[in-house]
């Protein structure tokens, strides 16, 4: 550099020698922070101007020179020349000017006092920081204590009347000396600017909502329905409006359906009446028991199987169940002992048409004809003791009560409340497993829930569930294993409770020795089912008698058919509760 073969003379004094005059170090780059950079928008509204220094005084209006009447009035005024020199007016003007000057002087004195106070506080803060630094240099405090005292001194400055510029300079000085790290300095600077922008100093005017009278007024108004309060001060305004008073809210409990709400007591009683009526249907005029093989009972078997199909509209089910007992319905070869397949098909087709003739209901599946014919064939199998029908008996009792009380109905072309109380099926394990799921998994009220046999007292309308497949007590289905064990095939039985007395309950079940019979189950002192290997329940005899509960016997290791050790679950109705406006009507039914 500086050497050239050209004729031009190079002045090397113009070159920058970095080794002799290095460039200044760049300012530190603030570390990356994850904190939000959002800050509140400061109030940029201008404050009121100070009182003027000069007060303008307008000269009195000159008398009207025109008009003789006015002139005569002036001449007749005895006080016309009372203040001919204008002394009073001059004195008034001088007094007004003096007052204006006094107000201005007072204003500037106050502002000067504030400035002096700020300077004084700044000096005190400087001395405090110096003393802290000296104490650390003398070993009186640790560097950590020095940083804490520095932060506290800066916070004190922010709470006083120091300007944001003065505070931020002190913060920057403390950061440069290593008393604050970058994050602490950033937070203190943000706090100082925000305090200044929001006017949160001790002398600042409190917000409108912070005024005690306003706060009390707003609190009282918010507690009054239909209140409307508005408070305004300058540019600040707050308004409170409350909603009008509502009707009282009442809790309504029961079972909700498309046609209203049914109380638990009414529902349980309806199920009891249906079960007792079905038992009477299986007795002749003399009280003798009728069997599933009797021709007169085939229509009842058809009714039970029709109720099992929840996809069929309740309007259609009710109609076909009535037709199943009509004398005009001819079952033909379905009642014969050894018909040909062609005869069975012809009889099933004719009976199906008779059942569906004039049937109402539009919410039926496309395979309605197939379902009705399947019900006829299943009834024929039950008549021959080839297909169990105890589960469809329970389904029929519960569904008939639900339809009668309006908990299941056809509304706008669809079935509302379908399987709402119980999962209708031809296998006990299906509706038991569903009742378990509704209680513990879906937590769905307004339906049957599964309980342990000794978990609650038995009530009318409950369903006692037994394990018919187990041979020993340890083989009986465990309550907690219902979701897994009942997922496969399992021979169970269920009876509908129709009476509860001291020490026992009476239940009615279908397909008990080829008919509908009563059973008497033992209860403990709390009204709960007694479950023990050696304790037996009793079953109604053909003559209609029902024996008392026998004394408990010894455990033999093998379960008797009538052993209460087979009981593993109790299905009980669990009502739902809803909060509705207004008063509940008598009987728990809302219209």
Coordinates of C-alpha atoms in Angstrom, one line a residue:
X1 CA 0.0 0.0 0.0
X2 CA 1.4 3.4 -0.9
X3 CA 3.6 2.2 -3.8
X4 CA 2.7 3.0 -7.4
X5 CA 4.4 3.3 -10.7
X6 CA 2.1 5.9 -12.0
X7 CA 2.8 9.6 -12.0
X8 CA 0.2 10.2 -9.4
X9 CA 1.4 10.9 -5.9
X10 CA -0.5 9.0 -3.3
X11 CA -1.3 10.6 0.0
X12 CA -1.3 7.7 2.5
X13 CA -2.5 9.9 5.3
X14 CA -6.1 9.4 3.9
X15 CA -6.0 5.7 4.6
X16 CA -7.6 4.3 7.8
X17 CA -5.1 2.4 9.9
X18 CA -7.3 0.0 11.9
X19 CA -4.5 -1.1 14.1
X20 CA -3.8 2.4 15.2
X21 CA -7.5 3.6 15.5
X22 CA -9.7 0.5 16.0
X23 CA -13.4 0.9 15.6
X24 CA -15.5 1.0 18.8
X25 CA -17.1 -2.1 20.0
X26 CA -20.7 -2.5 18.9
X27 CA -23.4 -2.3 21.6
X28 CA -24.5 -5.5 23.2
X29 CA -27.3 -7.4 21.5
X30 CA -30.1 -8.1 24.0
X31 CA -30.6 -11.8 24.6
X32 CA -33.6 -13.5 23.0
X33 CA -36.6 -13.4 25.3
X34 CA -39.7 -15.5 25.1
X35 CA -41.7 -13.0 27.0
X36 CA -44.4 -11.1 25.2
X37 CA -43.4 -7.7 23.9
X38 CA -46.9 -6.4 24.1
X39 CA -47.3 -3.3 26.3
X40 CA -50.4 -1.4 27.2
X41 CA -51.2 1.6 25.0
X42 CA -50.4 4.8 27.0
X43 CA -53.0 7.4 27.5
X44 CA -52.1 10.1 24.9
X45 CA -55.0 12.3 25.7
X46 CA -53.7 15.9 26.5
X47 CA -54.1 17.1 30.0
X48 CA -55.7 20.4 31.0
X49 CA -53.7 23.6 30.3
X50 CA -52.6 25.6 33.3
X51 CA -54.4 28.7 34.3
X52 CA -53.7 31.6 32.0
X53 CA -51.2 34.3 33.2
X54 CA -53.2 37.2 31.8
X55 CA -56.9 37.7 32.4
X56 CA -58.7 39.7 29.8
X57 CA -61.1 42.4 31.1
X58 CA -63.6 43.8 28.7
X59 CA -64.3 47.5 29.0
X60 CA -67.9 48.4 30.0
X61 CA -70.2 49.0 27.0
X62 CA -70.6 52.7 26.2
X63 CA -74.0 54.3 26.7
X64 CA -76.2 54.5 23.6
X65 CA -75.8 58.1 22.3
X66 CA -79.0 57.9 20.4
X67 CA -82.5 58.4 21.8
X68 CA -83.6 61.3 23.9
X69 CA -85.3 59.0 26.4
X70 CA -82.1 57.3 27.2
X71 CA -80.3 60.7 27.4
X72 CA -82.9 62.0 29.8
X73 CA -82.6 58.9 31.9
X74 CA -78.9 59.3 32.1
X75 CA -79.2 62.9 33.0
X76 CA -81.7 62.2 35.7
X77 CA -79.5 59.5 37.3
X78 CA -78.1 60.9 40.5
X79 CA -75.1 58.5 40.4
X80 CA -74.1 59.5 36.9
X81 CA -70.9 61.1 38.0
X82 CA -70.3 59.0 41.1
X83 CA -67.2 57.3 39.6
X84 CA -66.2 59.7 36.9
X85 CA -62.6 58.8 37.2
X86 CA -63.2 55.0 36.7
X87 CA -61.5 54.1 39.9
X88 CA -63.7 51.2 40.8
X89 CA -63.3 49.6 37.3
X90 CA -59.6 50.1 37.5
X91 CA -59.5 48.5 40.9
X92 CA -61.5 45.5 39.7
X93 CA -59.2 45.0 36.7
X94 CA -56.1 45.2 38.9
X95 CA -57.6 42.7 41.4
X96 CA -58.4 40.3 38.5
X97 CA -54.9 40.6 37.1
X98 CA -53.4 40.0 40.6
X99 CA -55.5 36.9 41.1
X100 CA -54.4 35.5 37.7
X101 CA -50.8 36.2 38.6
X102 CA -51.2 34.6 41.9
X103 CA -52.7 31.4 40.4
X104 CA -49.9 31.3 37.8
X105 CA -47.3 31.7 40.5
X106 CA -49.0 29.0 42.6
X107 CA -49.0 26.6 39.6
X108 CA -45.3 27.2 38.9
X109 CA -44.4 26.9 42.5
X110 CA -46.1 23.5 42.7
X111 CA -44.4 22.3 39.5
X112 CA -41.1 23.6 40.8
X113 CA -41.7 21.7 44.1
X114 CA -42.4 18.5 42.2
X115 CA -39.2 19.0 40.1
X116 CA -37.2 19.6 43.3
X117 CA -38.7 16.5 44.9
X118 CA -37.7 14.5 41.9
X119 CA -34.2 15.8 42.0
X120 CA -34.1 15.1 45.8
X121 CA -35.3 11.6 45.3
X122 CA -32.8 11.1 42.5
X123 CA -30.0 12.3 44.7
X124 CA -31.1 10.0 47.5
X125 CA -31.2 7.1 45.1
X126 CA -27.7 7.9 43.8
X127 CA -26.4 8.0 47.3
X128 CA -28.2 4.8 48.2
X129 CA -26.7 3.0 45.2
X130 CA -23.2 4.4 46.1
X131 CA -23.6 3.2 49.7
X132 CA -24.6 -0.2 48.5
X133 CA -21.6 -0.3 46.2
X134 CA -19.2 0.8 49.0
X135 CA -20.7 -1.8 51.4
X136 CA -20.0 -4.5 48.8
X137 CA -16.4 -3.2 48.2
X138 CA -15.8 -3.2 52.0
X139 CA -17.0 -6.8 52.2
X140 CA -20.0 -5.9 54.3
X141 CA -22.5 -7.5 51.9
X142 CA -22.2 -10.1 49.2
X143 CA -22.5 -9.4 45.5
X144 CA -25.9 -11.1 45.5
X145 CA -27.1 -8.9 48.3
X146 CA -25.7 -5.9 46.3
X147 CA -27.8 -6.9 43.3
X148 CA -31.0 -7.3 45.4
X149 CA -30.5 -3.9 47.1
X150 CA -29.9 -2.3 43.7
X151 CA -33.2 -3.7 42.4
X152 CA -35.0 -2.6 45.5
X153 CA -33.7 1.0 45.1
X154 CA -34.7 1.1 41.5
X155 CA -38.2 -0.1 42.3
X156 CA -38.4 2.6 45.0
X157 CA -37.6 5.2 42.4
X158 CA -40.3 3.8 40.1
X159 CA -42.9 4.1 42.9
X160 CA -42.1 7.8 43.4
X161 CA -42.2 10.8 41.1
X162 CA -39.0 10.2 39.1
X163 CA -39.3 10.5 35.4
X164 CA -38.9 7.4 33.2
X165 CA -35.8 8.8 31.7
X166 CA -34.1 9.2 35.1
X167 CA -35.2 5.7 36.2
X168 CA -34.0 4.0 32.9
X169 CA -30.6 5.8 33.2
X170 CA -30.1 4.4 36.7
X171 CA -31.2 0.9 35.5
X172 CA -28.7 1.1 32.5
X173 CA -25.9 2.3 34.9
X174 CA -26.6 -0.7 37.2
X175 CA -26.6 -3.1 34.3
X176 CA -23.3 -1.7 33.0
X177 CA -21.8 -2.2 36.5
X178 CA -22.9 -5.8 36.5
X179 CA -25.4 -5.3 39.3
X180 CA -28.3 -6.4 37.0
X181 CA -28.4 -8.9 34.2
X182 CA -30.0 -8.1 30.9
X183 CA -33.3 -9.8 31.8
X184 CA -33.6 -7.9 35.1
X185 CA -32.8 -4.6 33.4
X186 CA -35.4 -5.3 30.7
X187 CA -38.1 -6.1 33.2
X188 CA -37.4 -3.1 35.4
X189 CA -37.4 -0.8 32.3
X190 CA -40.7 -2.2 31.1
X191 CA -42.2 -1.7 34.6
X192 CA -41.0 1.9 34.8
X193 CA -42.4 2.8 31.4
X194 CA -45.7 1.1 32.1
X195 CA -46.1 2.8 35.5
X196 CA -45.4 6.1 33.9
X197 CA -47.9 5.5 31.1
X198 CA -50.7 4.3 33.3
X199 CA -50.1 7.0 35.9
X200 CA -49.8 4.5 38.8
X201 CA -47.8 6.8 41.1
X202 CA -49.2 7.4 44.6
X203 CA -50.3 10.9 43.6
X204 CA -52.1 9.8 40.4
X205 CA -55.9 10.1 40.3
X206 CA -57.5 6.6 40.9
X207 CA -59.5 5.1 38.2
X208 CA -63.2 5.6 38.2
X209 CA -63.9 2.0 39.2
X210 CA -61.4 2.3 42.0
X211 CA -63.3 5.1 43.7
X212 CA -65.0 3.7 46.8
X213 CA -68.5 5.2 46.2
X214 CA -68.5 4.0 42.6
X215 CA -67.3 0.6 43.5
X216 CA -70.0 0.2 46.2
X217 CA -72.7 1.5 43.7
X218 CA -71.6 -1.0 41.0
X219 CA -71.5 -3.9 43.4
X220 CA -75.0 -3.2 44.7
X221 CA -76.3 -2.8 41.1
X222 CA -74.8 -6.0 39.9
X223 CA -76.7 -7.9 42.7
X224 CA -80.1 -6.5 41.6
X225 CA -82.0 -8.1 38.7
X226 CA -82.9 -5.7 35.9
X227 CA -80.6 -2.9 37.2
X228 CA -79.0 -0.3 34.9
X229 CA -76.3 2.1 36.3
X230 CA -74.1 4.5 34.4
X231 CA -71.3 6.6 35.9
X232 CA -69.2 9.1 33.9
X233 CA -66.2 11.3 35.0
X234 CA -64.5 13.2 32.2
X235 CA -63.4 10.7 29.6
X236 CA -64.0 7.7 31.8
X237 CA -67.4 5.9 31.8
X238 CA -68.6 2.7 33.2
X239 CA -72.0 1.1 32.8
X240 CA -73.6 -2.0 34.5
X241 CA -76.7 -3.7 33.3
X242 CA -78.1 -6.9 34.8
X243 CA -80.6 -9.4 33.3
X244 CA -84.2 -9.3 34.4
X245 CA -85.3 -11.6 37.1
X246 CA -85.9 -15.1 35.9
X247 CA -88.4 -17.7 37.0
X248 CA -87.3 -19.9 39.9
X249 CA -85.4 -23.0 38.8
X250 CA -86.7 -26.3 40.2
X251 CA -85.1 -29.7 40.0
X252 CA -87.3 -32.3 38.3
X253 CA -86.4 -35.9 38.8
X254 CA -87.9 -38.9 37.0
X255 CA -87.8 -40.6 33.6
X256 CA -88.0 -38.3 30.6
X257 CA -89.8 -39.4 27.5
X258 CA -91.2 -37.8 24.3
X259 CA -94.6 -37.4 26.0
X260 CA -93.6 -36.1 29.4
X261 CA -91.8 -37.0 32.6
X262 CA -92.8 -40.0 34.6
X263 CA -92.0 -40.4 38.3
X264 CA -90.0 -43.3 39.5
X265 CA -92.9 -44.5 41.6
X266 CA -95.4 -44.5 38.7
X267 CA -92.9 -46.3 36.4
X268 CA -92.2 -49.0 39.0
X269 CA -95.9 -49.5 39.6
X270 CA -96.6 -49.8 35.9
X271 CA -93.9 -52.5 35.4
X272 CA -95.4 -54.4 38.4
X273 CA -98.9 -54.3 36.9
X274 CA -97.7 -55.5 33.5
X275 CA -95.8 -58.5 35.1
X276 CA -98.8 -59.4 37.3
X277 CA -101.2 -59.2 34.3
X278 CA -98.9 -61.5 32.3
X279 CA -98.9 -64.1 35.1
X280 CA -102.7 -64.1 35.0
X281 CA -102.6 -64.7 31.3
X282 CA -101.0 -68.1 32.0
X283 CA -103.8 -69.3 34.3
X284 CA -107.2 -70.7 33.3
X285 CA -110.5 -69.7 34.9
X286 CA -110.0 -72.2 37.6
X287 CA -106.5 -70.9 38.4
X288 CA -104.7 -73.9 36.9
X289 CA -101.3 -73.3 35.2
X290 CA -101.2 -73.1 31.4
X291 CA -98.1 -74.3 29.6
X292 CA -96.1 -73.0 26.6
X293 CA -97.3 -76.0 24.7
X294 CA -101.0 -75.0 24.9
X295 CA -102.5 -73.6 21.8
X296 CA -104.1 -70.8 23.8
X297 CA -100.7 -69.5 24.9
X298 CA -99.1 -69.3 21.4
X299 CA -100.3 -65.7 20.9
X300 CA -98.6 -64.6 24.1
X301 CA -95.4 -66.1 23.0
X302 CA -95.7 -64.2 19.7
X303 CA -96.4 -61.0 21.7
X304 CA -93.2 -61.4 23.7
X305 CA -91.1 -62.0 20.6
X306 CA -92.6 -59.0 18.8
X307 CA -91.6 -56.7 21.7
X308 CA -88.0 -58.0 21.5
X309 CA -87.4 -56.1 18.2
X310 CA -86.9 -52.5 19.2
X311 CA -86.5 -51.4 15.6
X312 CA -90.2 -51.9 15.1
X313 CA -92.3 -48.8 15.8
X314 CA -94.1 -49.0 19.2
X315 CA -97.4 -48.2 17.3
X316 CA -96.8 -51.3 15.1
X317 CA -95.8 -53.4 18.1
X318 CA -98.9 -52.5 20.0
X319 CA -101.1 -53.3 17.0
X320 CA -99.5 -56.6 16.2
X321 CA -99.6 -57.7 19.8
X322 CA -103.3 -57.1 19.9
X323 CA -103.8 -59.0 16.7
X324 CA -101.7 -61.9 18.0
X325 CA -104.5 -62.7 20.5
X326 CA -107.4 -62.0 18.1
X327 CA -109.6 -64.9 17.2
X328 CA -109.3 -63.9 13.5
X329 CA -105.6 -64.7 13.5
X330 CA -105.1 -68.3 12.3
X331 CA -101.7 -69.8 13.1
X332 CA -102.5 -73.0 11.2
X333 CA -99.5 -75.4 10.8
X334 CA -97.4 -73.3 13.3
X335 CA -99.4 -75.2 16.0
X336 CA -99.1 -78.6 14.4
X337 CA -96.7 -81.1 15.9
X338 CA -95.0 -82.4 12.7
X339 CA -95.9 -80.0 9.8
X340 CA -93.9 -80.0 6.5
X341 CA -91.6 -77.1 5.8
X342 CA -94.0 -75.9 3.1
X343 CA -96.9 -75.9 5.5
X344 CA -94.9 -73.9 8.1
X345 CA -93.9 -71.3 5.5
X346 CA -97.5 -70.9 4.3
X347 CA -98.8 -70.6 7.8
X348 CA -96.1 -68.1 8.8
X349 CA -96.9 -65.9 5.7
X350 CA -100.6 -65.9 6.4
X351 CA -100.1 -65.1 10.1
X352 CA -97.7 -62.3 9.2
X353 CA -100.2 -60.7 6.9
X354 CA -102.9 -61.0 9.6
X355 CA -100.7 -59.3 12.2
X356 CA -99.7 -56.4 10.0
X357 CA -103.1 -55.8 8.4
X358 CA -104.0 -52.1 9.1
X359 CA -100.9 -51.7 11.4
X360 CA -100.1 -48.0 12.0
X361 CA -96.6 -46.6 12.3
X362 CA -94.1 -45.2 9.8
X363 CA -90.9 -45.6 11.7
X364 CA -90.4 -49.2 10.8
X365 CA -87.3 -50.9 9.2
X366 CA -87.3 -52.0 5.6
X367 CA -87.3 -55.7 6.8
X368 CA -90.4 -55.4 8.9
X369 CA -92.0 -58.4 7.2
X370 CA -89.0 -60.5 7.9
X371 CA -88.9 -59.5 11.6
X372 CA -92.5 -60.3 12.2
X373 CA -92.2 -63.7 10.4
X374 CA -89.0 -64.4 12.5
X375 CA -91.0 -63.6 15.7
X376 CA -93.6 -66.2 14.6
X377 CA -91.0 -68.9 14.0
X378 CA -89.2 -68.1 17.3
X379 CA -92.6 -68.4 19.1
X380 CA -93.0 -71.8 17.5
X381 CA -89.6 -72.8 18.8
X382 CA -90.5 -71.6 22.3
X383 CA -93.8 -73.6 22.1
X384 CA -91.7 -76.7 21.4
X385 CA -89.4 -75.8 24.4
X386 CA -86.5 -75.4 21.9
X387 CA -85.9 -71.7 22.3
X388 CA -85.8 -70.0 25.7
X389 CA -88.2 -67.1 26.1
X390 CA -87.5 -65.8 29.6
X391 CA -85.5 -62.8 28.3
X392 CA -88.1 -61.7 25.8
X393 CA -90.7 -61.9 28.7
X394 CA -88.7 -59.4 30.7
X395 CA -88.2 -57.2 27.6
X396 CA -92.0 -57.3 26.9
X397 CA -92.9 -56.3 30.5
X398 CA -90.6 -53.3 30.5
X399 CA -91.4 -52.2 27.0
X400 CA -95.2 -52.3 27.5
X401 CA -94.9 -50.1 30.6
X402 CA -92.6 -47.7 28.7
X403 CA -95.1 -47.4 25.8
X404 CA -98.1 -47.0 28.1
X405 CA -96.4 -44.1 30.0
X406 CA -95.1 -42.4 26.8
X407 CA -91.5 -43.0 27.5
X408 CA -91.2 -44.7 24.1
X409 CA -93.2 -43.3 21.1
X410 CA -93.1 -42.7 17.4
X411 CA -92.4 -39.0 16.8
X412 CA -92.0 -37.4 13.4
X413 CA -91.2 -40.7 11.7
X414 CA -88.7 -42.0 14.2
X415 CA -88.7 -44.0 17.4
X416 CA -87.9 -41.8 20.5
X417 CA -86.9 -43.6 23.7
X418 CA -85.9 -46.8 21.9
X419 CA -84.3 -49.2 24.3
X420 CA -84.4 -46.3 26.8
X421 CA -85.1 -48.2 29.9
X422 CA -83.7 -51.6 29.0
X423 CA -81.9 -53.1 26.0
X424 CA -84.6 -55.4 24.6
X425 CA -83.1 -58.7 23.6
X426 CA -83.7 -62.5 23.7
X427 CA -80.6 -63.0 25.9
X428 CA -80.4 -61.9 29.5
X429 CA -76.6 -61.3 29.2
X430 CA -77.1 -58.5 26.6
X431 CA -79.4 -56.3 28.7
X432 CA -77.4 -57.0 31.9
X433 CA -74.2 -56.0 30.3
X434 CA -75.8 -52.9 28.9
X435 CA -77.2 -51.9 32.3
X436 CA -73.6 -52.3 33.7
X437 CA -72.2 -50.1 30.9
X438 CA -74.8 -47.4 31.4
X439 CA -74.0 -47.0 35.1
X440 CA -70.2 -47.2 35.1
X441 CA -69.2 -46.2 31.6
X442 CA -71.8 -43.9 30.1
X443 CA -73.0 -42.7 33.5
X444 CA -76.5 -42.4 31.9
X445 CA -79.4 -41.9 34.2
X446 CA -83.1 -42.5 33.5
X447 CA -82.6 -46.2 32.8
X448 CA -81.8 -49.5 34.5
X449 CA -78.4 -49.7 36.3
X450 CA -76.6 -52.9 37.4
X451 CA -75.9 -53.2 41.1
X452 CA -74.4 -55.8 43.3
X453 CA -77.0 -58.0 44.9
X454 CA -76.3 -56.6 48.4
X455 CA -75.5 -53.1 47.3
X456 CA -79.0 -51.6 47.7
X457 CA -82.5 -52.5 49.0
X458 CA -84.8 -54.3 46.5
X459 CA -87.7 -52.3 45.1
X460 CA -90.7 -53.1 43.0
X461 CA -89.7 -53.1 39.3
X462 CA -86.2 -54.3 39.9
X463 CA -84.8 -57.3 38.0
X464 CA -83.1 -60.1 40.0
X465 CA -80.4 -61.8 37.8
X466 CA -79.1 -65.3 38.3
X467 CA -76.4 -67.5 36.8
X468 CA -78.0 -70.7 35.6
X469 CA -74.8 -72.1 34.1
X470 CA -72.6 -72.2 37.2
X471 CA -72.4 -75.5 39.1
X472 CA -70.3 -74.2 42.1
X473 CA -70.4 -70.9 44.0
X474 CA -66.9 -69.9 42.8
X475 CA -68.1 -70.4 39.2
X476 CA -70.9 -67.8 39.4
X477 CA -70.3 -64.7 37.4
X478 CA -68.5 -62.0 39.5
X479 CA -70.1 -58.6 39.3
X480 CA -66.9 -56.9 38.2
X481 CA -66.5 -59.4 35.4
X482 CA -69.8 -58.6 33.8
X483 CA -68.3 -56.7 30.8
X484 CA -65.9 -59.5 29.9
X485 CA -67.7 -62.7 30.9
X486 CA -71.1 -61.7 29.5
X487 CA -69.5 -60.7 26.2
X488 CA -69.7 -64.3 25.3
X489 CA -72.5 -66.8 25.7
X490 CA -73.8 -67.4 29.3
X491 CA -77.1 -69.0 30.5
X492 CA -78.7 -66.5 32.8
X493 CA -82.2 -65.7 34.1
X494 CA -84.1 -62.6 35.2
X495 CA -87.2 -62.1 37.3
X496 CA -89.2 -58.8 37.7
X497 CA -89.9 -57.9 41.4
X498 CA -93.6 -57.2 42.0
X499 CA -93.7 -57.2 45.9
X500 CA -91.4 -56.3 48.7
X501 CA -92.1 -57.3 52.3
X502 CA -90.2 -57.9 55.5
X503 CA -87.7 -60.6 55.0
X504 CA -88.6 -61.4 51.4
X505 CA -89.5 -60.1 47.9
X506 CA -91.7 -61.7 45.2
X507 CA -90.7 -61.7 41.6
X508 CA -92.3 -63.0 38.4
X509 CA -90.3 -64.6 35.6
X510 CA -91.1 -66.2 32.2
X511 CA -90.2 -69.7 31.0
X512 CA -90.1 -71.1 34.5
X513 CA -91.0 -74.8 34.0
X514 CA -92.7 -73.9 30.7
X515 CA -94.9 -71.1 32.1
X516 CA -94.9 -67.8 34.0
X517 CA -94.4 -68.2 37.7
X518 CA -93.6 -66.3 40.9
X519 CA -90.5 -66.7 43.1
X520 CA -89.9 -65.7 46.7
X521 CA -86.3 -64.4 47.4
X522 CA -85.0 -63.9 51.0
X523 CA -84.0 -60.3 52.1
X524 CA -81.9 -59.2 55.1
X525 CA -82.8 -56.7 57.7
X526 CA -81.9 -53.8 55.4
X527 CA -84.0 -55.2 52.5
X528 CA -81.1 -56.5 50.5
X529 CA -80.9 -59.8 48.7
X530 CA -79.4 -62.7 50.7
X531 CA -76.7 -64.4 48.6
X532 CA -75.5 -67.7 50.1
X533 CA -74.8 -71.2 48.8
X534 CA -76.9 -72.9 51.4
X535 CA -79.8 -70.5 51.3
X536 CA -82.6 -71.3 48.8
X537 CA -85.5 -69.3 47.4
X538 CA -88.9 -70.8 46.5
X539 CA -90.9 -71.1 43.3
X540 CA -94.6 -71.1 42.7
X541 CA -96.3 -74.5 42.3
X542 CA -98.7 -75.5 39.6
X543 CA -101.6 -74.9 42.1
X544 CA -100.5 -71.3 42.6
X545 CA -99.1 -71.8 46.1
X546 CA -95.8 -70.1 47.0
X547 CA -93.9 -71.6 49.9
X548 CA -92.1 -69.6 52.6
X549 CA -88.4 -69.1 52.6
X550 CA -86.7 -72.2 54.2
X551 CA -83.9 -72.0 56.7
X552 CA -80.4 -71.8 55.3
X553 CA -78.7 -75.2 55.0
X554 CA -75.0 -76.2 55.0
X555 CA -72.8 -75.5 52.0
X556 CA -72.4 -78.7 50.0
X557 CA -70.0 -77.5 47.3
X558 CA -72.6 -77.9 44.5
X559 CA -75.2 -75.2 43.8
X560 CA -78.8 -76.2 43.9
X561 CA -81.1 -74.9 41.1
X562 CA -82.9 -72.7 43.7
X563 CA -79.8 -71.5 45.5
X564 CA -79.5 -67.8 46.2
X565 CA -75.8 -68.2 45.5
X566 CA -76.7 -68.0 41.8
X567 CA -77.7 -64.3 42.2
X568 CA -74.9 -62.0 41.0
X569 CA -76.7 -58.8 40.0
X570 CA -79.7 -56.6 40.7
X571 CA -80.9 -54.3 38.0
X572 CA -82.7 -51.2 39.4
X573 CA -84.2 -48.1 37.9
X574 CA -82.0 -44.9 38.3
X575 CA -84.0 -41.7 37.7
X576 CA -82.6 -38.6 36.0
X577 CA -82.7 -35.1 37.4
X578 CA -82.9 -31.9 35.4
X579 CA -83.1 -28.2 36.4
X580 CA -86.1 -26.5 34.7
X581 CA -87.7 -23.1 35.2
X582 CA -91.0 -22.9 37.0
X583 CA -92.7 -25.1 39.5
X584 CA -93.0 -28.9 38.9
X585 CA -96.6 -30.1 38.5
X586 CA -98.1 -32.5 40.9
X587 CA -97.0 -36.1 40.3
X588 CA -93.7 -35.0 38.8
X589 CA -95.1 -34.7 35.3
X590 CA -94.4 -31.5 33.3
X591 CA -96.8 -30.7 30.5

